[in-house]
Tab-separated table of C-alpha atoms in Angstrom:
chain	number	residue	atom	x	y	z
M	1	MET	CA	-40.216	-11.550	-37.697
M	2	ILE	CA	-41.586	-11.851	-34.152
M	3	ARG	CA	-38.449	-13.794	-33.189
M	4	LYS	CA	-36.247	-10.993	-34.623
M	5	ILE	CA	-38.187	-8.314	-32.746
M	6	ILE	CA	-37.906	-10.231	-29.470
M	7	SER	CA	-34.184	-10.821	-30.041
M	8	GLY	CA	-33.712	-7.120	-30.725
M	9	LEU	CA	-35.526	-6.196	-27.541
M	10	VAL	CA	-33.405	-8.611	-25.514
M	11	LEU	CA	-30.193	-7.229	-26.981
M	12	SER	CA	-31.331	-3.681	-26.266
M	13	LEU	CA	-32.145	-4.555	-22.662
M	14	VAL	CA	-28.769	-6.270	-22.207
M	15	ALA	CA	-26.975	-3.260	-23.693
M	16	CYS	CA	-28.837	-0.914	-21.362
M	17	ALA	CA	-27.918	-3.085	-18.385
M	18	LEU	CA	-24.260	-3.077	-19.363
M	19	LEU	CA	-24.225	0.692	-19.813
M	20	THR	CA	-25.861	1.167	-16.427
M	21	ALA	CA	-23.347	-1.135	-14.711
M	22	GLY	CA	-20.308	0.319	-16.483
M	23	GLY	CA	-21.070	4.019	-16.284
M	24	ALA	CA	-19.085	4.570	-13.107
M	25	GLY	CA	-19.275	8.343	-13.416
M	26	ASP	CA	-23.047	8.495	-13.448
M	27	THR	CA	-24.477	9.169	-10.007
M	28	THR	CA	-27.026	6.507	-9.125
M	29	ASP	CA	-30.655	7.288	-8.387
M	30	ASP	CA	-29.982	7.173	-4.649
M	31	GLY	CA	-27.158	9.706	-4.939
M	32	THR	CA	-24.303	7.196	-4.718
M	33	THR	CA	-20.876	8.512	-5.615
M	34	ARG	CA	-18.528	6.455	-7.797
M	35	ILE	CA	-14.850	6.385	-6.897
M	36	GLY	CA	-12.022	4.674	-8.751
M	37	ILE	CA	-9.137	3.507	-6.556
M	38	SER	CA	-5.983	2.170	-8.185
M	39	LYS	CA	-2.767	0.783	-6.703
M	40	ILE	CA	0.456	-0.245	-8.398
M	41	VAL	CA	0.706	-3.626	-6.625
M	42	ALA	CA	-1.027	-5.495	-3.842
M	43	HIS	CA	0.934	-5.535	-0.597
M	44	PRO	CA	-0.035	-4.781	3.023
M	45	ALA	CA	0.802	-1.058	2.981
M	46	LEU	CA	-1.078	-0.193	-0.199
M	47	ASP	CA	-3.952	-2.481	0.757
M	48	ALA	CA	-4.168	-0.573	4.055
M	49	VAL	CA	-4.325	2.758	2.204
M	50	GLU	CA	-7.114	1.434	0.001
M	51	LYS	CA	-9.118	0.297	3.028
M	52	GLY	CA	-8.444	3.522	4.921
M	53	VAL	CA	-9.914	5.638	2.126
M	54	GLN	CA	-13.113	3.605	2.086
M	55	ASP	CA	-13.438	3.549	5.878
M	56	GLU	CA	-12.991	7.327	6.141
M	57	LEU	CA	-15.679	8.037	3.574
M	58	ALA	CA	-18.024	5.547	5.231
M	59	ALA	CA	-17.379	7.184	8.604
M	60	ARG	CA	-18.438	10.494	7.068
M	61	GLY	CA	-21.688	9.012	5.833
M	62	ILE	CA	-20.645	9.111	2.183
M	63	THR	CA	-22.180	6.230	0.255
M	64	ALA	CA	-19.947	5.220	-2.634
M	65	VAL	CA	-19.524	2.518	-5.230
M	66	TYR	CA	-15.829	1.657	-5.613
M	67	ASP	CA	-13.962	0.402	-8.644
M	68	LEU	CA	-10.817	-1.140	-7.132
M	69	GLN	CA	-7.986	-1.737	-9.597
M	70	ASN	CA	-4.506	-3.253	-9.256
M	71	ALA	CA	-1.843	-2.735	-11.940
M	72	ASN	CA	0.234	-5.687	-10.693
M	73	GLY	CA	3.410	-3.648	-11.078
M	74	ASP	CA	2.840	-2.903	-14.767
M	75	VAL	CA	3.050	0.755	-15.819
M	76	ASN	CA	1.156	0.056	-19.051
M	77	THR	CA	-1.671	-1.441	-17.018
M	78	ALA	CA	-1.601	1.665	-14.819
M	79	THR	CA	-2.319	3.799	-17.882
M	80	GLN	CA	-5.107	1.468	-18.981
M	81	ILE	CA	-6.717	1.746	-15.541
M	82	ALA	CA	-6.581	5.545	-15.671
M	83	THR	CA	-8.174	5.466	-19.118
M	84	LYS	CA	-10.900	3.161	-17.815
M	85	PHE	CA	-11.705	5.544	-14.961
M	86	LYS	CA	-11.884	8.415	-17.449
M	87	ARG	CA	-14.162	6.467	-19.759
M	88	ASP	CA	-16.402	5.431	-16.866
M	89	LYS	CA	-16.541	9.038	-15.631
M	90	VAL	CA	-15.961	8.254	-11.968
M	91	ASP	CA	-16.445	11.184	-9.606
M	92	VAL	CA	-12.952	11.008	-8.064
M	93	ILE	CA	-9.822	8.976	-8.804
M	94	VAL	CA	-7.605	7.865	-5.916
M	95	ALA	CA	-4.179	6.853	-7.245
M	96	ILE	CA	-2.072	4.939	-4.725
M	97	ALA	CA	1.715	5.175	-5.283
M	98	THR	CA	3.698	7.222	-7.787
M	99	PRO	CA	3.239	5.203	-11.019
M	100	MET	CA	-0.542	5.195	-10.596
M	101	ALA	CA	-0.597	8.904	-9.773
M	102	VAL	CA	1.523	9.858	-12.790
M	103	SER	CA	-0.609	7.720	-15.117
M	104	ALA	CA	-3.839	9.226	-13.789
M	105	ALA	CA	-2.552	12.809	-13.885
M	106	ASN	CA	-1.297	12.403	-17.454
M	107	SER	CA	-4.435	10.656	-18.704
M	108	VAL	CA	-7.240	12.520	-16.941
M	109	ARG	CA	-7.842	16.278	-16.885
M	110	ASP	CA	-11.543	16.598	-16.110
M	111	ILE	CA	-11.871	14.362	-13.017
M	112	PRO	CA	-10.268	15.110	-9.625
M	113	VAL	CA	-7.189	12.942	-8.998
M	114	VAL	CA	-6.082	12.427	-5.399
M	115	PHE	CA	-2.688	10.753	-5.158
M	116	SER	CA	-1.730	8.880	-2.009
M	117	VAL	CA	1.614	7.809	-0.500
M	118	VAL	CA	3.692	9.469	-3.210
M	119	THR	CA	7.149	10.183	-1.803
M	120	ASP	CA	8.061	13.199	-3.929
M	121	PRO	CA	5.083	14.598	-5.871
M	122	VAL	CA	7.094	17.570	-7.151
M	123	SER	CA	9.851	15.439	-8.715
M	124	ALA	CA	7.154	13.153	-10.120
M	125	GLY	CA	5.657	16.169	-11.918
M	126	LEU	CA	2.314	15.905	-10.142
M	127	VAL	CA	2.338	19.349	-8.519
M	128	PRO	CA	4.545	22.432	-9.035
M	129	ASN	CA	5.196	22.764	-5.310
M	130	LEU	CA	3.894	21.379	-2.030
M	131	SER	CA	1.755	24.401	-1.165
M	132	LYS	CA	-0.897	23.845	-3.852
M	133	GLY	CA	-2.361	21.313	-6.232
M	134	GLU	CA	-2.078	21.310	-10.009
M	135	GLY	CA	-5.368	21.664	-11.865
M	136	ASN	CA	-7.335	18.549	-10.960
M	137	VAL	CA	-4.506	16.932	-8.965
M	138	THR	CA	-3.599	16.963	-5.262
M	139	GLY	CA	-2.833	14.358	-2.619
M	140	LEU	CA	-0.750	12.963	0.214
M	141	SER	CA	2.985	12.282	0.505
M	142	ASP	CA	4.650	9.510	2.505
M	143	LYS	CA	8.080	11.134	2.549
M	144	THR	CA	10.128	9.884	5.506
M	145	ASP	CA	13.204	11.159	7.342
M	146	ILE	CA	15.885	8.957	5.800
M	147	TYR	CA	18.723	10.638	7.692
M	148	ALA	CA	17.065	9.912	11.052
M	149	HIS	CA	16.512	6.304	10.008
M	150	LEU	CA	20.152	5.782	9.062
M	151	GLU	CA	21.351	7.495	12.206
M	152	LEU	CA	19.314	5.019	14.264
M	153	PHE	CA	20.390	2.029	12.142
M	154	LYS	CA	24.058	2.968	12.494
M	155	ARG	CA	23.725	3.380	16.252
M	156	ILE	CA	21.831	0.124	16.773
M	157	ALA	CA	23.557	-2.168	14.280
M	158	GLY	CA	26.947	-0.507	13.754
M	159	ILE	CA	26.321	-0.140	10.025
M	160	LYS	CA	29.399	0.872	8.031
M	161	THR	CA	28.411	-0.469	4.609
M	162	LEU	CA	24.744	-0.258	3.676
M	163	GLY	CA	22.853	-2.155	1.007
M	164	HIS	CA	19.889	-0.696	-0.845
M	165	ILE	CA	17.564	-2.258	-3.424
M	166	PHE	CA	15.273	-0.068	-5.501
M	167	THR	CA	13.101	-0.081	-8.612
M	168	SER	CA	14.815	1.913	-11.344
M	169	SER	CA	11.548	2.801	-13.087
M	170	GLU	CA	9.834	4.303	-10.014
M	171	ALA	CA	10.259	8.078	-9.747
M	172	ASN	CA	9.755	7.988	-5.989
M	173	SER	CA	12.548	5.433	-5.624
M	174	ALA	CA	14.950	7.574	-7.649
M	175	ALA	CA	14.150	10.606	-5.482
M	176	ALA	CA	14.620	8.571	-2.309
M	177	LEU	CA	17.940	7.216	-3.582
M	178	ALA	CA	19.314	10.741	-3.992
M	179	GLU	CA	18.345	11.549	-0.407
M	180	LEU	CA	19.781	8.239	0.786
M	181	GLU	CA	23.112	8.928	-0.920
M	182	ASP	CA	23.283	12.332	0.765
M	183	ALA	CA	22.467	10.883	4.190
M	184	CYS	CA	25.086	8.135	3.812
M	185	LYS	CA	27.714	10.713	2.881
M	186	LYS	CA	26.929	12.794	5.974
M	187	LEU	CA	27.033	9.726	8.228
M	188	SER	CA	30.203	8.272	6.626
M	189	ILE	CA	28.375	5.138	5.487
M	190	GLU	CA	29.391	3.372	2.288
M	191	LEU	CA	26.379	2.667	0.083
M	192	VAL	CA	25.979	-0.369	-2.179
M	193	VAL	CA	22.942	-0.224	-4.470
M	194	GLN	CA	21.223	-2.784	-6.660
M	195	SER	CA	18.400	-1.864	-9.020
M	196	ILE	CA	15.531	-4.085	-10.109
M	197	ASN	CA	12.813	-3.899	-12.763
M	198	ASN	CA	10.150	-6.075	-11.149
M	199	SER	CA	9.407	-8.009	-7.965
M	200	SER	CA	10.713	-11.304	-9.345
M	201	GLU	CA	14.245	-9.827	-9.274
M	202	VAL	CA	14.219	-8.861	-5.577
M	203	LYS	CA	15.610	-12.125	-4.211
M	204	GLN	CA	18.423	-12.278	-6.773
M	205	ALA	CA	19.287	-8.618	-6.154
M	206	THR	CA	19.522	-9.259	-2.419
M	207	GLU	CA	21.746	-12.277	-2.975
M	208	ALA	CA	24.006	-10.163	-5.206
M	209	ILE	CA	24.894	-7.664	-2.456
M	210	ILE	CA	24.167	-9.267	0.911
M	211	ARG	CA	27.719	-10.504	1.579
M	212	ARG	CA	29.158	-7.061	0.802
M	213	VAL	CA	27.071	-5.076	3.286
M	214	ASP	CA	26.397	-4.865	7.026
M	215	GLY	CA	22.658	-4.441	6.554
M	216	ILE	CA	19.941	-3.370	4.118
M	217	TYR	CA	17.837	-0.210	4.201
M	218	LEU	CA	14.577	0.008	2.277
M	219	THR	CA	12.841	3.226	1.296
M	220	THR	CA	9.168	3.308	0.284
M	221	ASP	CA	9.553	1.197	-2.861
M	222	ASN	CA	6.320	-0.651	-3.605
M	223	THR	CA	7.810	-3.209	-5.980
M	224	VAL	CA	10.448	-4.214	-3.439
M	225	TYR	CA	7.895	-4.475	-0.639
M	226	SER	CA	5.708	-6.775	-2.707
M	227	ALA	CA	8.564	-9.309	-2.468
M	228	LEU	CA	9.735	-8.449	1.065
M	229	PRO	CA	9.522	-12.036	2.424
M	230	ALA	CA	12.086	-13.195	-0.154
M	231	LEU	CA	14.395	-10.288	0.700
M	232	VAL	CA	14.372	-10.801	4.473
M	233	GLU	CA	14.840	-14.547	4.040
M	234	VAL	CA	18.113	-13.948	2.194
M	235	ALA	CA	19.236	-11.247	4.634
M	236	LEU	CA	18.554	-13.289	7.763
M	237	SER	CA	20.278	-16.332	6.272
M	238	GLN	CA	23.442	-14.198	6.369
M	239	LYS	CA	22.534	-12.651	9.747
M	240	LYS	CA	22.254	-9.204	8.187
M	241	PRO	CA	19.608	-6.781	9.570
M	242	VAL	CA	16.967	-5.057	7.454
M	243	PHE	CA	15.607	-1.574	8.257
M	244	SER	CA	12.273	-0.850	6.577
M	245	SER	CA	10.598	2.526	6.035
M	246	ASP	CA	7.248	0.750	5.877
M	247	PRO	CA	6.045	-0.779	9.177
M	248	THR	CA	2.788	-1.958	7.614
M	249	SER	CA	4.587	-4.292	5.203
M	250	ALA	CA	6.871	-5.548	7.983
M	251	ILE	CA	4.209	-7.067	10.230
M	252	GLU	CA	4.924	-10.570	8.927
M	253	GLY	CA	8.394	-10.353	10.468
M	254	GLY	CA	11.996	-10.319	9.309
M	255	CYS	CA	12.846	-6.610	9.536
M	256	VAL	CA	14.786	-5.777	12.700
M	257	ILE	CA	13.453	-2.209	12.605
M	258	ALA	CA	10.561	-0.723	10.630
M	259	SER	CA	9.776	2.942	11.101
M	260	GLY	CA	7.408	5.153	9.162
M	261	PHE	CA	3.800	5.982	8.485
M	262	ASP	CA	0.792	4.008	9.552
M	263	TYR	CA	-0.497	3.388	6.037
M	264	TYR	CA	-4.049	2.759	7.159
M	265	LYS	CA	-4.042	6.230	8.725
M	266	ALA	CA	-2.556	7.555	5.483
M	267	GLY	CA	-5.586	6.096	3.739
M	268	ARG	CA	-7.920	7.760	6.219
M	269	ALA	CA	-6.167	11.105	5.645
M	270	THR	CA	-6.498	10.599	1.895
M	271	GLY	CA	-10.183	9.899	2.420
M	272	VAL	CA	-10.539	13.272	4.134
M	273	MET	CA	-9.163	14.961	1.009
M	274	VAL	CA	-11.569	13.000	-1.191
M	275	ALA	CA	-14.478	14.038	1.032
M	276	ASP	CA	-13.418	17.681	0.801
M	277	ILE	CA	-13.381	17.480	-2.995
M	278	LEU	CA	-16.778	15.788	-3.081
M	279	GLY	CA	-17.961	18.661	-0.911
M	280	GLY	CA	-16.901	21.171	-3.544
M	281	LYS	CA	-13.270	21.945	-2.740
M	282	ASN	CA	-10.961	22.581	-5.707
M	283	PRO	CA	-7.934	20.212	-5.880
M	284	ASP	CA	-5.848	23.048	-7.322
M	285	SER	CA	-6.148	24.976	-4.058
M	286	MET	CA	-5.295	22.011	-1.810
M	287	PRO	CA	-1.655	21.631	-0.676
M	288	THR	CA	0.084	18.277	-0.503
M	289	LYS	CA	-0.747	16.683	2.833
M	290	PHE	CA	1.850	15.106	5.133
M	291	LEU	CA	1.356	12.916	8.189
M	292	THR	CA	3.208	14.829	10.899
M	293	ASP	CA	1.407	13.842	14.089
M	294	PRO	CA	3.336	11.286	16.205
M	295	SER	CA	0.145	9.200	16.436
M	296	GLU	CA	0.330	8.736	12.662
M	297	GLN	CA	3.793	7.154	12.867
M	298	ASN	CA	4.631	3.543	13.692
M	299	LEU	CA	7.752	1.866	15.049
M	300	LEU	CA	7.902	-1.901	14.688
M	301	LEU	CA	10.705	-3.990	16.169
M	302	ASP	CA	11.302	-7.671	15.448
M	303	LEU	CA	13.162	-9.074	18.457
M	304	ASP	CA	13.405	-12.484	16.789
M	305	ALA	CA	15.162	-11.031	13.735
M	306	ALA	CA	17.404	-8.934	15.989
M	307	LYS	CA	18.444	-12.071	17.869
M	308	ILE	CA	19.305	-13.869	14.629
M	309	CYS	CA	21.494	-10.912	13.635
M	310	GLY	CA	23.166	-10.742	17.046
M	311	ILE	CA	21.700	-7.313	17.822
M	312	THR	CA	20.466	-6.263	21.247
M	313	LEU	CA	17.873	-3.531	20.928
M	314	PRO	CA	17.962	-0.887	23.710
M	315	ALA	CA	15.203	-1.236	26.292
M	316	ASP	CA	14.037	2.348	25.789
M	317	LEU	CA	13.652	1.753	22.046
M	318	VAL	CA	11.652	-1.423	22.644
M	319	LYS	CA	9.468	0.430	25.130
M	320	SER	CA	8.730	3.169	22.590
M	321	ALA	CA	7.680	0.751	19.831
M	322	ASN	CA	4.048	0.587	18.715
M	323	GLN	CA	4.474	-3.000	17.591
M	324	VAL	CA	6.851	-5.737	18.716
M	325	ILE	CA	7.412	-9.198	17.275
M	326	GLU	CA	8.749	-11.724	19.779
M	327	ASN	CA	8.679	-15.524	19.653
M	328	GLY	CA	6.811	-15.266	16.379
M	329	LYS	CA	3.968	-13.224	17.877
M	330	LEU	CA	3.064	-9.656	16.930
M	331	THR	CA	1.988	-7.437	19.826
M	332	THR	CA	0.410	-4.057	19.092
M	333	ARG	CA	0.427	-1.479	21.867
């Protein structure tokens, strides 16, 4: 009997410990806030957003316990993560990239959801318009100027036929494709597209179109960027340039030009929104945030990749770049 009583006490203590550790929504005795951060895949840009959020909150003196989750490109896992955050009652959910944001918004109604680096939150059904949130949902967009990118690519590399690889299941990629098609039409560029379902198909997709195009343009497609090294390897083997909309993912080299947001700064800006909500602001009243300051943009040039492709980058463009890769070395200015 004594043994049974002791065993029961031990089990009760273990259960209490597990409940205390798992109850991510319960504020700790010292006032710690619990925040769930989810990303669709691990790659440099999304990792930078994740870090930026945490650094911004720390800089504001906000002590938080973070539950960091990665869906590894699986939409079903994204839904499971959102459900976990709901069950754990975290104080705020930060959903990085469109699939995570959609899963969180659809699964959670009573916890603030802050999406980050979602290209088109309206088309994704996250908010009704860009001037306000939707219930418990608001966030930050990483929409880029595709027309300006193509105009530069055409001028620098003489692009007449452009290749594009995108993930058919990502709403942001579909929205970007429509804008890309419009920009190509205006610039008299023929567009060749190849869709993929997961990152393991990126290399094969690149091989399927690389001999038919003058270069490849990448929008903010997280699945594609998670396999970027394989893509640029194929492209450079055929001396075809790659233009990336994500400078953060291009720091390992291979993209002749990468222009877009500084994703770490996007994370910091997302952190500001989280802090505002923790301070009592209603997500419904918060408009979608954009990074519009020039200091929040990056231009990365890979002179080594340009040389392989037989492209001479103008001196003024090189001078304006925030980051330059030359002789295998990355220099940040």
